[in-house]
């Protein structure tokens, strides 16, 4: 199959109305390549379906995008040439579509050539197009090309720099390229652009996911000095990093530093602090901080109660567990599957399953089962046996409405059969 050379890419200056250039050069001297024949066939069918009006150029971009998904970049280029030769208006959207078509199919020299043509024309690159071009280079690990694009834009379209910097920080961060992200951040600040809270929290998140704890803590300290407020996204990311390393003391220190009395993140800070104590079953500290939470004017939510219930259940503290359930009822907090699991597991693990009915008598076992606890809790305390088994039952399509009573009955039957099999052996 004959392939067009990079020189065949149409010039935006001509597209804007300057004199028509010579016929595109092809590496072979044959007049009609298979790509061109297919392009003409597609274009003929397309023109039969689409009326020729002001929307034609938009349709051209859509057609090129379709060919890109079918891995036919050279056919897309031929279609653009045929449309241009027939006098169809070709705008920047069609040209950008062809550039992305090349990039998505790994033809970066051709994409590079079109990008240079766009920069040398009167067209202003679209931010969405730049983002997609970054992603294409990222998939191939060509991060230096992203830096080159940023430098070109800084020289020719400086008005786009605030958006481009944010885009680049996000791109490098998601790719785990922390050095490039940091270099971009320094360059942005050196040019006088400030960093808003959303961008700072995103950068902190990337350090939490891909960096060391020291790098993450350094980034947090820098943003704190800049009086940037760490939002829920950043708080969760940092907390997950500490949890994965089992640095629960450091987690508690971080949460206190952020400020436990903050109201704009709900109970998140207090719940994470309680979780840091529950992780090591420091029950007195857990109770002390819970009381401080209530005294500070925060109302315990489902996650708050379930953190304590899981700790009580694992430590077989039945009295504390029942007091916590009474507190939930008083505050009108509806239990979920995790709460019921704490009760079931506590009684069965201690071999007092005959008292389970009494323990559940004050709970509405006829409610439909649900899980509404913050998933971070399971990262630390895991899921109980009843909870894990019940989730498998909930995926069973035969029953559309699993109640807690039905789940408990099924689970007890399963446990009974397991015991029978064990004693038979």
GROMACS .gro file of C-alpha atoms in nm:
model
  425
    1UNK     CA    1   0.000   0.000   0.000
    2UNK     CA    2   0.139   0.344  -0.094
    3UNK     CA    3   0.190   0.588   0.187
    4UNK     CA    4   0.177   0.967   0.161
    5UNK     CA    5   0.481   1.163   0.268
    6UNK     CA    6   0.480   1.414   0.547
    7UNK     CA    7   0.487   1.688   0.282
    8UNK     CA    8   0.135   1.591   0.177
    9UNK     CA    9  -0.018   1.758   0.485
   10UNK     CA   10  -0.237   2.054   0.379
   11UNK     CA   11  -0.135   2.403   0.486
   12UNK     CA   12  -0.377   2.600   0.705
   13UNK     CA   13  -0.265   2.919   0.525
   14UNK     CA   14  -0.403   2.776   0.205
   15UNK     CA   15  -0.713   2.656   0.386
   16UNK     CA   16  -0.773   3.015   0.498
   17UNK     CA   17  -0.795   3.125   0.137
   18UNK     CA   18  -0.444   3.169  -0.005
   19UNK     CA   19  -0.361   3.027  -0.353
   20UNK     CA   20  -0.398   2.652  -0.392
   21UNK     CA   21  -0.069   2.456  -0.364
   22UNK     CA   22   0.054   2.196  -0.602
   23UNK     CA   23  -0.070   1.836  -0.601
   24UNK     CA   24   0.042   1.640  -0.293
   25UNK     CA   25   0.362   1.447  -0.342
   26UNK     CA   26   0.340   1.068  -0.313
   27UNK     CA   27   0.633   0.836  -0.268
   28UNK     CA   28   0.518   0.633  -0.566
   29UNK     CA   29   0.441   0.779  -0.906
   30UNK     CA   30   0.117   0.587  -0.947
   31UNK     CA   31  -0.186   0.810  -0.990
   32UNK     CA   32  -0.431   0.626  -0.766
   33UNK     CA   33  -0.327   0.446  -0.451
   34UNK     CA   34  -0.560   0.201  -0.275
   35UNK     CA   35  -0.596   0.459   0.002
   36UNK     CA   36  -0.715   0.721  -0.246
   37UNK     CA   37  -0.961   0.484  -0.410
   38UNK     CA   38  -1.109   0.390  -0.075
   39UNK     CA   39  -1.120   0.756   0.028
   40UNK     CA   40  -1.315   0.851  -0.284
   41UNK     CA   41  -1.559   0.566  -0.230
   42UNK     CA   42  -1.619   0.670   0.133
   43UNK     CA   43  -1.651   1.035   0.038
   44UNK     CA   44  -1.899   0.957  -0.240
   45UNK     CA   45  -2.114   0.757   0.001
   46UNK     CA   46  -2.082   1.028   0.266
   47UNK     CA   47  -2.194   1.302   0.027
   48UNK     CA   48  -2.502   1.101  -0.056
   49UNK     CA   49  -2.593   1.094   0.313
   50UNK     CA   50  -2.496   1.448   0.418
   51UNK     CA   51  -2.617   1.771   0.261
   52UNK     CA   52  -2.352   2.027   0.168
   53UNK     CA   53  -2.397   2.331   0.395
   54UNK     CA   54  -2.215   2.532   0.658
   55UNK     CA   55  -2.189   2.222   0.880
   56UNK     CA   56  -1.983   2.030   0.627
   57UNK     CA   57  -1.647   2.107   0.791
   58UNK     CA   58  -1.775   1.972   1.125
   59UNK     CA   59  -1.891   1.657   0.951
   60UNK     CA   60  -1.546   1.626   0.796
   61UNK     CA   61  -1.386   1.619   1.141
   62UNK     CA   62  -1.636   1.355   1.255
   63UNK     CA   63  -1.559   1.145   0.947
   64UNK     CA   64  -1.186   1.164   1.017
   65UNK     CA   65  -1.245   1.062   1.379
   66UNK     CA   66  -1.439   0.759   1.259
   67UNK     CA   67  -1.152   0.657   1.031
   68UNK     CA   68  -0.909   0.706   1.321
   69UNK     CA   69  -1.103   0.457   1.533
   70UNK     CA   70  -1.080   0.212   1.242
   71UNK     CA   71  -0.701   0.262   1.216
   72UNK     CA   72  -0.718   0.422   0.871
   73UNK     CA   73  -0.511   0.741   0.910
   74UNK     CA   74  -0.385   0.756   0.550
   75UNK     CA   75  -0.737   0.716   0.417
   76UNK     CA   76  -0.837   1.007   0.640
   77UNK     CA   77  -0.563   1.221   0.486
   78UNK     CA   78  -0.678   1.132   0.134
   79UNK     CA   79  -1.036   1.225   0.224
   80UNK     CA   80  -0.919   1.563   0.349
   81UNK     CA   81  -0.731   1.621   0.023
   82UNK     CA   82  -1.029   1.517  -0.191
   83UNK     CA   83  -1.266   1.743   0.002
   84UNK     CA   84  -1.025   2.031  -0.027
   85UNK     CA   85  -0.979   1.979  -0.400
   86UNK     CA   86  -1.358   1.984  -0.445
   87UNK     CA   87  -1.386   2.317  -0.270
   88UNK     CA   88  -1.527   2.203   0.065
   89UNK     CA   89  -1.441   2.444   0.348
   90UNK     CA   90  -1.182   2.287   0.580
   91UNK     CA   91  -1.135   2.447   0.920
   92UNK     CA   92  -0.911   2.388   1.220
   93UNK     CA   93  -1.138   2.116   1.360
   94UNK     CA   94  -1.080   1.895   1.056
   95UNK     CA   95  -0.707   1.963   1.062
   96UNK     CA   96  -0.689   1.891   1.434
   97UNK     CA   97  -0.887   1.571   1.382
   98UNK     CA   98  -0.633   1.452   1.124
   99UNK     CA   99  -0.345   1.538   1.358
  100UNK     CA  100  -0.503   1.336   1.641
  101UNK     CA  101  -0.581   1.058   1.394
  102UNK     CA  102  -0.209   1.029   1.317
  103UNK     CA  103  -0.107   1.056   1.682
  104UNK     CA  104  -0.358   0.795   1.801
  105UNK     CA  105  -0.226   0.557   1.535
  106UNK     CA  106   0.138   0.609   1.632
  107UNK     CA  107   0.233   0.824   1.331
  108UNK     CA  108   0.399   1.098   1.533
  109UNK     CA  109   0.615   1.257   1.259
  110UNK     CA  110   0.299   1.325   1.056
  111UNK     CA  111   0.115   1.451   1.366
  112UNK     CA  112   0.416   1.668   1.450
  113UNK     CA  113   0.411   1.822   1.101
  114UNK     CA  114   0.042   1.912   1.123
  115UNK     CA  115   0.094   2.059   1.470
  116UNK     CA  116   0.369   2.284   1.334
  117UNK     CA  117   0.137   2.392   1.052
  118UNK     CA  118  -0.134   2.484   1.304
  119UNK     CA  119   0.113   2.688   1.508
  120UNK     CA  120   0.233   2.873   1.197
  121UNK     CA  121  -0.120   2.958   1.091
  122UNK     CA  122  -0.382   3.193   1.228
  123UNK     CA  123  -0.554   2.904   1.405
  124UNK     CA  124  -0.550   2.902   1.787
  125UNK     CA  125  -0.511   2.547   1.922
  126UNK     CA  126  -0.808   2.414   2.115
  127UNK     CA  127  -0.734   2.310   2.476
  128UNK     CA  128  -0.925   1.985   2.432
  129UNK     CA  129  -0.717   1.907   2.123
  130UNK     CA  130  -0.395   1.979   2.314
  131UNK     CA  131  -0.513   1.749   2.595
  132UNK     CA  132  -0.582   1.466   2.352
  133UNK     CA  133  -0.243   1.520   2.189
  134UNK     CA  134  -0.075   1.500   2.530
  135UNK     CA  135  -0.258   1.172   2.599
  136UNK     CA  136  -0.146   1.027   2.266
  137UNK     CA  137   0.219   1.108   2.339
  138UNK     CA  138   0.177   0.980   2.694
  139UNK     CA  139   0.056   0.640   2.576
  140UNK     CA  140   0.386   0.601   2.392
  141UNK     CA  141   0.595   0.742   2.675
  142UNK     CA  142   0.707   1.043   2.470
  143UNK     CA  143   0.696   1.294   2.754
  144UNK     CA  144   0.967   1.514   2.604
  145UNK     CA  145   0.731   1.588   2.316
  146UNK     CA  146   0.477   1.722   2.564
  147UNK     CA  147   0.740   1.960   2.701
  148UNK     CA  148   0.824   2.068   2.344
  149UNK     CA  149   0.458   2.144   2.276
  150UNK     CA  150   0.437   2.351   2.594
  151UNK     CA  151   0.742   2.557   2.492
  152UNK     CA  152   0.597   2.621   2.148
  153UNK     CA  153   0.267   2.736   2.296
  154UNK     CA  154   0.443   2.962   2.546
  155UNK     CA  155   0.611   3.144   2.256
  156UNK     CA  156   0.314   3.167   2.018
  157UNK     CA  157   0.000   3.157   2.233
  158UNK     CA  158   0.097   3.286   2.577
  159UNK     CA  159  -0.269   3.360   2.657
  160UNK     CA  160  -0.326   2.984   2.676
  161UNK     CA  161  -0.050   2.926   2.931
  162UNK     CA  162  -0.267   2.924   3.249
  163UNK     CA  163  -0.482   2.645   3.107
  164UNK     CA  164  -0.186   2.465   2.951
  165UNK     CA  165   0.006   2.457   3.281
  166UNK     CA  166  -0.291   2.308   3.466
  167UNK     CA  167  -0.334   2.056   3.184
  168UNK     CA  168   0.036   1.961   3.190
  169UNK     CA  169   0.044   1.923   3.570
  170UNK     CA  170  -0.252   1.689   3.553
  171UNK     CA  171  -0.101   1.496   3.262
  172UNK     CA  172   0.242   1.443   3.420
  173UNK     CA  173   0.081   1.363   3.757
  174UNK     CA  174  -0.150   1.096   3.618
  175UNK     CA  175   0.144   0.942   3.435
  176UNK     CA  176   0.349   0.930   3.756
  177UNK     CA  177   0.613   1.165   3.608
  178UNK     CA  178   0.669   1.357   3.931
  179UNK     CA  179   0.997   1.523   3.828
  180UNK     CA  180   0.838   1.664   3.513
  181UNK     CA  181   0.534   1.769   3.712
  182UNK     CA  182   0.755   1.949   3.965
  183UNK     CA  183   0.956   2.116   3.687
  184UNK     CA  184   0.633   2.235   3.525
  185UNK     CA  185   0.511   2.367   3.859
  186UNK     CA  186   0.832   2.564   3.915
  187UNK     CA  187   0.818   2.705   3.563
  188UNK     CA  188   0.455   2.808   3.612
  189UNK     CA  189   0.533   2.991   3.937
  190UNK     CA  190   0.843   3.156   3.790
  191UNK     CA  191   0.627   3.307   3.516
  192UNK     CA  192   0.403   3.465   3.776
  193UNK     CA  193   0.108   3.229   3.755
  194UNK     CA  194  -0.050   3.137   4.089
  195UNK     CA  195  -0.169   2.791   4.183
  196UNK     CA  196  -0.527   2.755   4.298
  197UNK     CA  197  -0.657   2.511   4.558
  198UNK     CA  198  -0.785   2.258   4.303
  199UNK     CA  199  -0.447   2.235   4.128
  200UNK     CA  200  -0.256   2.212   4.457
  201UNK     CA  201  -0.481   1.933   4.583
  202UNK     CA  202  -0.437   1.746   4.255
  203UNK     CA  203  -0.056   1.776   4.280
  204UNK     CA  204  -0.067   1.655   4.642
  205UNK     CA  205  -0.281   1.362   4.529
  206UNK     CA  206  -0.026   1.262   4.264
  207UNK     CA  207   0.256   1.276   4.519
  208UNK     CA  208   0.045   1.056   4.750
  209UNK     CA  209  -0.012   0.795   4.479
  210UNK     CA  210   0.329   0.787   4.310
  211UNK     CA  211   0.577   0.950   4.548
  212UNK     CA  212   0.737   0.858   4.877
  213UNK     CA  213   0.592   0.968   5.210
  214UNK     CA  214   0.876   1.222   5.240
  215UNK     CA  215   0.791   1.375   4.901
  216UNK     CA  216   0.423   1.383   4.989
  217UNK     CA  217   0.488   1.548   5.325
  218UNK     CA  218   0.718   1.804   5.161
  219UNK     CA  219   0.447   1.895   4.910
  220UNK     CA  220   0.190   1.928   5.188
  221UNK     CA  221   0.419   2.155   5.392
  222UNK     CA  222   0.482   2.376   5.088
  223UNK     CA  223   0.111   2.417   5.015
  224UNK     CA  224   0.043   2.487   5.381
  225UNK     CA  225   0.303   2.767   5.381
  226UNK     CA  226   0.128   2.908   5.076
  227UNK     CA  227  -0.199   2.912   5.274
  228UNK     CA  228  -0.363   2.673   5.030
  229UNK     CA  229  -0.654   2.485   5.183
  230UNK     CA  230  -0.628   2.107   5.157
  231UNK     CA  231  -0.967   1.978   5.042
  232UNK     CA  232  -1.129   1.636   5.070
  233UNK     CA  233  -0.949   1.496   4.763
  234UNK     CA  234  -0.608   1.579   4.911
  235UNK     CA  235  -0.703   1.465   5.262
  236UNK     CA  236  -0.817   1.127   5.133
  237UNK     CA  237  -0.510   1.080   4.915
  238UNK     CA  238  -0.265   1.157   5.196
  239UNK     CA  239  -0.462   0.937   5.438
  240UNK     CA  240  -0.455   0.643   5.196
  241UNK     CA  241  -0.077   0.681   5.161
  242UNK     CA  242  -0.031   0.666   5.539
  243UNK     CA  243  -0.275   0.375   5.570
  244UNK     CA  244  -0.093   0.171   5.306
  245UNK     CA  245   0.232   0.216   5.498
  246UNK     CA  246   0.052   0.154   5.831
  247UNK     CA  247   0.174   0.489   5.961
  248UNK     CA  248  -0.128   0.551   6.180
  249UNK     CA  249   0.046   0.784   6.424
  250UNK     CA  250   0.158   1.003   6.131
  251UNK     CA  251  -0.196   0.991   5.998
  252UNK     CA  252  -0.329   1.124   6.326
  253UNK     CA  253  -0.070   1.404   6.332
  254UNK     CA  254  -0.162   1.504   5.976
  255UNK     CA  255  -0.533   1.515   6.057
  256UNK     CA  256  -0.476   1.736   6.362
  257UNK     CA  257  -0.255   1.964   6.156
  258UNK     CA  258  -0.525   2.001   5.890
  259UNK     CA  259  -0.770   2.095   6.164
  260UNK     CA  260  -1.027   1.863   6.320
  261UNK     CA  261  -1.278   2.145   6.369
  262UNK     CA  262  -1.315   2.209   5.996
  263UNK     CA  263  -1.676   2.179   5.888
  264UNK     CA  264  -1.647   2.183   5.510
  265UNK     CA  265  -1.542   1.815   5.489
  266UNK     CA  266  -1.808   1.683   5.724
  267UNK     CA  267  -1.695   1.407   5.960
  268UNK     CA  268  -1.409   1.293   5.737
  269UNK     CA  269  -1.126   1.419   5.959
  270UNK     CA  270  -1.276   1.283   6.281
  271UNK     CA  271  -1.363   0.948   6.121
  272UNK     CA  272  -1.008   0.906   5.993
  273UNK     CA  273  -0.870   0.991   6.336
  274UNK     CA  274  -1.095   0.732   6.500
  275UNK     CA  275  -0.986   0.486   6.234
  276UNK     CA  276  -0.619   0.548   6.318
  277UNK     CA  277  -0.688   0.438   6.678
  278UNK     CA  278  -0.917   0.149   6.583
  279UNK     CA  279  -0.642   0.012   6.355
  280UNK     CA  280  -0.429  -0.073   6.659
  281UNK     CA  281  -0.730  -0.135   6.887
  282UNK     CA  282  -0.644   0.152   7.118
  283UNK     CA  283  -0.990   0.140   7.269
  284UNK     CA  284  -0.947   0.406   7.540
  285UNK     CA  285  -0.808   0.655   7.289
  286UNK     CA  286  -1.085   0.562   7.049
  287UNK     CA  287  -1.349   0.637   7.312
  288UNK     CA  288  -1.177   0.958   7.424
  289UNK     CA  289  -1.160   1.101   7.070
  290UNK     CA  290  -1.519   0.999   7.001
  291UNK     CA  291  -1.634   1.199   7.303
  292UNK     CA  292  -1.423   1.495   7.188
  293UNK     CA  293  -1.588   1.474   6.849
  294UNK     CA  294  -1.936   1.491   7.002
  295UNK     CA  295  -1.833   1.771   7.240
  296UNK     CA  296  -1.700   1.969   6.943
  297UNK     CA  297  -2.048   1.974   6.793
  298UNK     CA  298  -2.006   1.703   6.530
  299UNK     CA  299  -2.286   1.450   6.491
  300UNK     CA  300  -2.157   1.092   6.445
  301UNK     CA  301  -2.261   0.940   6.113
  302UNK     CA  302  -2.287   0.579   5.995
  303UNK     CA  303  -1.914   0.552   5.925
  304UNK     CA  304  -1.833   0.690   6.271
  305UNK     CA  305  -2.050   0.428   6.442
  306UNK     CA  306  -1.926   0.144   6.223
  307UNK     CA  307  -1.559   0.221   6.295
  308UNK     CA  308  -1.635   0.177   6.665
  309UNK     CA  309  -1.862  -0.124   6.605
  310UNK     CA  310  -1.594  -0.306   6.405
  311UNK     CA  311  -1.340  -0.246   6.682
  312UNK     CA  312  -1.586  -0.359   6.951
  313UNK     CA  313  -1.680  -0.667   6.748
  314UNK     CA  314  -1.321  -0.776   6.688
  315UNK     CA  315  -1.241  -0.728   7.058
  316UNK     CA  316  -1.563  -0.908   7.166
  317UNK     CA  317  -1.677  -0.604   7.368
  318UNK     CA  318  -2.047  -0.691   7.364
  319UNK     CA  319  -2.159  -0.426   7.612
  320UNK     CA  320  -1.986  -0.146   7.422
  321UNK     CA  321  -2.128  -0.280   7.096
  322UNK     CA  322  -2.485  -0.274   7.231
  323UNK     CA  323  -2.441   0.076   7.377
  324UNK     CA  324  -2.316   0.194   7.037
  325UNK     CA  325  -2.624   0.041   6.868
  326UNK     CA  326  -2.849   0.221   7.117
  327UNK     CA  327  -2.668   0.545   7.042
  328UNK     CA  328  -2.726   0.491   6.669
  329UNK     CA  329  -3.095   0.434   6.730
  330UNK     CA  330  -3.118   0.749   6.945
  331UNK     CA  331  -2.947   0.958   6.674
  332UNK     CA  332  -3.167   0.798   6.405
  333UNK     CA  333  -2.867   0.662   6.214
  334UNK     CA  334  -2.981   0.363   6.008
  335UNK     CA  335  -2.745   0.059   6.028
  336UNK     CA  336  -2.608  -0.096   5.712
  337UNK     CA  337  -2.463  -0.436   5.625
  338UNK     CA  338  -2.140  -0.353   5.809
  339UNK     CA  339  -2.329  -0.286   6.133
  340UNK     CA  340  -2.522  -0.612   6.112
  341UNK     CA  341  -2.198  -0.792   6.030
  342UNK     CA  342  -2.036  -0.661   6.347
  343UNK     CA  343  -2.318  -0.813   6.555
  344UNK     CA  344  -2.332  -1.147   6.370
  345UNK     CA  345  -1.954  -1.196   6.363
  346UNK     CA  346  -1.911  -1.101   6.730
  347UNK     CA  347  -2.165  -1.358   6.851
  348UNK     CA  348  -2.066  -1.640   6.619
  349UNK     CA  349  -1.691  -1.595   6.676
  350UNK     CA  350  -1.742  -1.631   7.050
  351UNK     CA  351  -1.969  -1.933   7.010
  352UNK     CA  352  -2.281  -1.764   7.147
  353UNK     CA  353  -2.488  -1.774   6.833
  354UNK     CA  354  -2.792  -1.887   7.034
  355UNK     CA  355  -2.815  -1.530   7.167
  356UNK     CA  356  -2.806  -1.373   6.823
  357UNK     CA  357  -3.185  -1.330   6.802
  358UNK     CA  358  -3.179  -1.128   7.124
  359UNK     CA  359  -2.896  -0.911   6.993
  360UNK     CA  360  -3.085  -0.839   6.671
  361UNK     CA  361  -3.426  -0.789   6.834
  362UNK     CA  362  -3.387  -0.411   6.848
  363UNK     CA  363  -3.273  -0.383   6.486
  364UNK     CA  364  -3.498  -0.382   6.181
  365UNK     CA  365  -3.385  -0.701   6.009
  366UNK     CA  366  -3.658  -0.659   5.744
  367UNK     CA  367  -3.482  -0.361   5.585
  368UNK     CA  368  -3.323  -0.406   5.244
  369UNK     CA  369  -2.950  -0.468   5.271
  370UNK     CA  370  -2.712  -0.188   5.173
  371UNK     CA  371  -2.354  -0.077   5.230
  372UNK     CA  372  -2.310   0.295   5.300
  373UNK     CA  373  -1.987   0.295   5.503
  374UNK     CA  374  -1.684   0.488   5.375
  375UNK     CA  375  -1.463   0.234   5.186
  376UNK     CA  376  -1.154   0.370   5.365
  377UNK     CA  377  -1.273   0.181   5.672
  378UNK     CA  378  -1.223  -0.151   5.494
  379UNK     CA  379  -0.868  -0.050   5.393
  380UNK     CA  380  -0.781  -0.049   5.763
  381UNK     CA  381  -1.015  -0.294   5.937
  382UNK     CA  382  -1.109  -0.517   5.644
  383UNK     CA  383  -1.448  -0.680   5.598
  384UNK     CA  384  -1.603  -0.925   5.840
  385UNK     CA  385  -1.694  -1.277   5.731
  386UNK     CA  386  -2.066  -1.202   5.727
  387UNK     CA  387  -2.010  -0.885   5.526
  388UNK     CA  388  -1.792  -1.060   5.266
  389UNK     CA  389  -2.029  -1.355   5.229
  390UNK     CA  390  -2.334  -1.131   5.205
  391UNK     CA  391  -2.181  -0.924   4.928
  392UNK     CA  392  -2.152  -1.243   4.726
  393UNK     CA  393  -2.519  -1.319   4.796
  394UNK     CA  394  -2.621  -0.966   4.692
  395UNK     CA  395  -2.472  -1.028   4.349
  396UNK     CA  396  -2.696  -1.334   4.307
  397UNK     CA  397  -2.968  -1.223   4.065
  398UNK     CA  398  -3.232  -1.471   4.175
  399UNK     CA  399  -3.332  -1.253   4.469
  400UNK     CA  400  -3.400  -0.891   4.383
  401UNK     CA  401  -3.457  -0.777   4.740
  402UNK     CA  402  -3.216  -0.917   4.996
  403UNK     CA  403  -3.321  -0.824   5.350
  404UNK     CA  404  -3.087  -0.855   5.647
  405UNK     CA  405  -3.305  -1.135   5.782
  406UNK     CA  406  -3.272  -1.332   5.460
  407UNK     CA  407  -2.896  -1.274   5.446
  408UNK     CA  408  -2.848  -1.380   5.808
  409UNK     CA  409  -3.057  -1.696   5.758
  410UNK     CA  410  -2.859  -1.787   5.445
  411UNK     CA  411  -2.528  -1.719   5.618
  412UNK     CA  412  -2.620  -1.929   5.925
  413UNK     CA  413  -2.722  -2.216   5.699
  414UNK     CA  414  -2.388  -2.189   5.522
  415UNK     CA  415  -2.200  -2.190   5.853
  416UNK     CA  416  -2.400  -2.492   5.974
  417UNK     CA  417  -2.317  -2.691   5.660
  418UNK     CA  418  -1.947  -2.600   5.694
  419UNK     CA  419  -1.946  -2.728   6.051
  420UNK     CA  420  -2.117  -3.052   5.947
  421UNK     CA  421  -1.861  -3.114   5.675
  422UNK     CA  422  -1.576  -3.042   5.920
  423UNK     CA  423  -1.705  -3.290   6.181
  424UNK     CA  424  -1.773  -3.556   5.913
  425UNK     CA  425  -1.406  -3.546   5.830
   0.00000   0.00000   0.00000
